[in-house]
Amino acid sequence: MFNSVLRFTTLALAFVTPFVSIDGVSAQFDGDRCGTIAPIGQERIDIEDSLRAFRSNITDARIAPATINVYFHVVAENNTREGGNVPDAMIQNQIASLNNDYLPAGLTFRLVQTDRTVNAAWYRRAYIGNAESTQMTSALSKGTGADLNIYTVGFKEPPPGEKPLLGYATFPWELAQNGKLDGVVLLAESLPGGTAAPFNLGKTATHEIGHWTGLFHTFQTGDDAFYCDTVVGDQVDDTPIENGPAFGCPVGRDTCPQAGLDPINNYMDYTDDSCMNNFTVGQANRLRAALSEYRGIPF
């Protein structure tokens, strides 16, 4: 079943804003791909039990797509491009990239509003679960749990011992307790045309929104499990097991004895943006089930 891939033809998006070197710097991004925290233990078991019935009723991802309304919040240090005030063209290109990536999985995205906020503390320090992140999302969040709030920040000052992030997200089953904390937070320079090469084609948004829809990493493990030995994994049958995240674009990588090469082209791995090009049918069915169950989005 490992060939059940929803492959995406990369559109020749006419990026209005080309690659920009901020302050003359175009070095590659040196940080962590994702800061999203997956559930463990009994919480994980309860989630999968809840999703099982919905997944059994969703067997074809190629039906009429659901449309997600997007509220886009640009959080900047100041009103300059260098300070995080990304132009509308980058936001429009990000939405176009998301529609390209998610349409075969049954989702489209509609930008309904963009707002801009100057707050240096939020821009520099809005890491998952901290005071700045909570303040930012509580103040700016709009819509309902069926709507997607995207925030762009700078991640300039990571907590002690941590690296800058590309992004993080909340899961759909966290909506009840999170409320206004729900959403996706992205490094501004990860948008198409940004400076965070090789992560500047917009796939960080695709990856983090994958979590927002209920997807785990392709290399997900259970509690205290080794990657190749896990029987829990990402709860999707058609994503081959891999021994940890893949980086770069290691064609032919095969790190576990189970069937299938590592899913290095999957949006839920850690490879470069240019390497990512698919969700699987199983992932599409899972995300639709999770959106139906927890966000009330009908399919």
Tab-separated table of N, CA and C in Angstrom, residues 19-73:
chain	number	residue	atom	x	y	z
A	19	PHE	N	13.397	36.047	-4.080
A	19	PHE	CA	14.240	35.829	-2.914
A	19	PHE	C	14.887	37.144	-2.512
A	20	VAL	N	14.770	37.482	-1.238
A	20	VAL	CA	15.298	38.748	-0.749
A	20	VAL	C	16.370	38.468	0.282
A	21	SER	N	17.485	39.137	0.193
A	21	SER	CA	18.541	39.012	1.179
A	21	SER	C	18.390	40.128	2.197
A	22	ILE	N	18.018	39.779	3.413
A	22	ILE	CA	17.811	40.776	4.448
A	22	ILE	C	19.148	41.141	5.070
A	23	ASP	N	19.449	42.439	5.080
A	23	ASP	CA	20.719	42.928	5.607
A	23	ASP	C	21.897	42.242	4.944
A	24	GLY	N	21.736	41.852	3.694
A	24	GLY	CA	22.825	41.238	2.961
A	24	GLY	C	23.106	39.813	3.352
A	25	VAL	N	22.238	39.206	4.162
A	25	VAL	CA	22.471	37.851	4.644
A	25	VAL	C	21.553	36.887	3.915
A	26	SER	N	22.116	35.856	3.308
A	26	SER	CA	21.305	34.834	2.660
A	26	SER	C	21.760	33.445	3.072
A	27	ALA	N	22.332	33.342	4.298
A	27	ALA	CA	22.814	32.061	4.792
A	27	ALA	C	21.648	31.120	5.030
A	28	GLN	N	21.938	29.804	5.013
A	28	GLN	CA	20.887	28.833	5.227
A	28	GLN	C	20.384	28.887	6.664
A	29	PHE	N	19.103	28.532	6.812
A	29	PHE	CA	18.482	28.511	8.132
A	29	PHE	C	19.173	27.484	9.014
A	30	ASP	N	19.491	27.866	10.250
A	30	ASP	CA	20.127	26.970	11.204
A	30	ASP	C	19.260	26.913	12.456
A	31	GLY	N	18.320	26.002	12.456
A	31	GLY	CA	17.418	25.880	13.587
A	31	GLY	C	16.647	24.586	13.515
A	32	ASP	N	15.552	24.502	14.252
A	32	ASP	CA	14.734	23.297	14.299
A	32	ASP	C	13.544	23.421	13.356
A	33	ARG	N	13.212	22.328	12.690
A	33	ARG	CA	12.151	22.317	11.684
A	33	ARG	C	10.781	22.566	12.296
A	34	CYS	N	10.512	21.957	13.455
A	34	CYS	CA	9.139	21.976	13.973
A	34	CYS	C	9.144	21.903	15.490
A	35	GLY	N	8.299	22.721	16.121
A	35	GLY	CA	8.196	22.714	17.570
A	35	GLY	C	6.887	22.165	18.090
A	36	THR	N	6.093	21.553	17.225
A	36	THR	CA	4.796	21.008	17.630
A	36	THR	C	4.992	19.811	18.556
A	37	ILE	N	4.208	19.736	19.616
A	37	ILE	CA	4.343	18.681	20.626
A	37	ILE	C	3.209	17.675	20.473
A	38	ALA	N	3.555	16.430	20.169
A	38	ALA	CA	2.550	15.384	19.955
A	38	ALA	C	2.081	14.799	21.283
A	39	PRO	N	0.848	14.294	21.336
A	39	PRO	CA	0.340	13.677	22.561
A	39	PRO	C	0.988	12.320	22.802
A	40	ILE	N	0.983	11.883	24.048
A	40	ILE	CA	1.521	10.573	24.406
A	40	ILE	C	0.557	9.886	25.364
A	41	GLY	N	0.837	8.611	25.649
A	41	GLY	CA	0.107	7.880	26.670
A	41	GLY	C	-1.377	7.745	26.393
A	42	GLN	N	-2.165	7.847	27.459
A	42	GLN	CA	-3.604	7.641	27.353
A	42	GLN	C	-4.263	8.676	26.457
A	43	GLU	N	-3.730	9.890	26.449
A	43	GLU	CA	-4.296	10.915	25.567
A	43	GLU	C	-4.221	10.466	24.115
A	44	ARG	N	-3.086	9.904	23.721
A	44	ARG	CA	-2.910	9.421	22.349
A	44	ARG	C	-3.912	8.298	22.046
A	45	ILE	N	-4.100	7.382	22.976
A	45	ILE	CA	-5.032	6.267	22.791
A	45	ILE	C	-6.455	6.781	22.622
A	46	ASP	N	-6.847	7.728	23.462
A	46	ASP	CA	-8.207	8.272	23.391
A	46	ASP	C	-8.458	8.969	22.060
A	47	ILE	N	-7.462	9.687	21.568
A	47	ILE	CA	-7.600	10.388	20.286
A	47	ILE	C	-7.834	9.391	19.160
A	48	GLU	N	-7.028	8.340	19.131
A	48	GLU	CA	-7.150	7.361	18.050
A	48	GLU	C	-8.477	6.614	18.127
A	49	ASP	N	-8.944	6.323	19.341
A	49	ASP	CA	-10.253	5.681	19.484
A	49	ASP	C	-11.357	6.579	18.932
A	50	SER	N	-11.239	7.863	19.208
A	50	SER	CA	-12.253	8.810	18.747
A	50	SER	C	-12.258	8.937	17.231
A	51	LEU	N	-11.074	8.875	16.625
A	51	LEU	CA	-10.969	9.056	15.176
A	51	LEU	C	-11.350	7.819	14.378
A	52	ARG	N	-11.294	6.654	15.006
A	52	ARG	CA	-11.435	5.409	14.253
A	52	ARG	C	-12.762	5.338	13.493
A	53	ALA	N	-13.844	5.706	14.141
A	53	ALA	CA	-15.153	5.631	13.485
A	53	ALA	C	-15.239	6.602	12.321
A	54	PHE	N	-14.682	7.794	12.490
A	54	PHE	CA	-14.723	8.772	11.412
A	54	PHE	C	-13.894	8.309	10.221
A	55	ARG	N	-12.748	7.718	10.488
A	55	ARG	CA	-11.875	7.282	9.396
A	55	ARG	C	-12.520	6.169	8.589
A	56	SER	N	-13.313	5.323	9.242
A	56	SER	CA	-13.954	4.223	8.520
A	56	SER	C	-14.996	4.725	7.536
A	57	ASN	N	-15.475	5.951	7.753
A	57	ASN	CA	-16.490	6.518	6.868
A	57	ASN	C	-15.910	7.412	5.786
A	58	ILE	N	-14.602	7.621	5.820
A	58	ILE	CA	-13.952	8.487	4.835
A	58	ILE	C	-12.941	7.647	4.079
A	59	THR	N	-13.252	7.295	2.860
A	59	THR	CA	-12.402	6.374	2.109
A	59	THR	C	-11.891	6.950	0.807
A	60	ASP	N	-12.372	8.114	0.414
A	60	ASP	CA	-11.953	8.686	-0.860
A	60	ASP	C	-11.646	10.154	-0.678
A	61	ALA	N	-10.352	10.505	-0.796
A	61	ALA	CA	-9.946	11.894	-0.623
A	61	ALA	C	-10.295	12.742	-1.828
A	62	ARG	N	-10.649	12.112	-2.940
A	62	ARG	CA	-10.868	12.873	-4.171
A	62	ARG	C	-12.355	13.204	-4.371
A	63	ILE	N	-12.958	13.809	-3.374
A	63	ILE	CA	-14.318	14.300	-3.504
A	63	ILE	C	-14.277	15.811	-3.329
A	64	ALA	N	-15.426	16.453	-3.378
A	64	ALA	CA	-15.454	17.913	-3.325
A	64	ALA	C	-14.686	18.419	-2.104
A	65	PRO	N	-13.750	19.333	-2.299
A	65	PRO	CA	-12.930	19.804	-1.182
A	65	PRO	C	-13.699	20.721	-0.244
A	66	ALA	N	-13.254	20.760	0.998
A	66	ALA	CA	-13.745	21.742	1.958
A	66	ALA	C	-12.834	22.962	1.899
A	67	THR	N	-13.396	24.127	2.168
A	67	THR	CA	-12.621	25.364	2.136
A	67	THR	C	-12.411	25.882	3.553
A	68	ILE	N	-11.154	26.167	3.877
A	68	ILE	CA	-10.777	26.689	5.184
A	68	ILE	C	-10.549	28.194	5.068
A	69	ASN	N	-11.245	28.965	5.874
A	69	ASN	CA	-10.996	30.406	5.932
A	69	ASN	C	-9.728	30.680	6.729
A	70	VAL	N	-8.896	31.572	6.223
A	70	VAL	CA	-7.605	31.868	6.843
A	70	VAL	C	-7.559	33.321	7.300
A	71	TYR	N	-7.208	33.503	8.571
A	71	TYR	CA	-6.895	34.824	9.115
A	71	TYR	C	-5.379	34.889	9.286
A	72	PHE	N	-4.753	35.812	8.594
A	72	PHE	CA	-3.290	35.878	8.559
A	72	PHE	C	-2.829	37.074	9.386
A	73	HIS	N	-1.997	36.797	10.390
A	73	HIS	CA	-1.537	37.822	11.320
A	73	HIS	C	-0.026	38.022	11.163
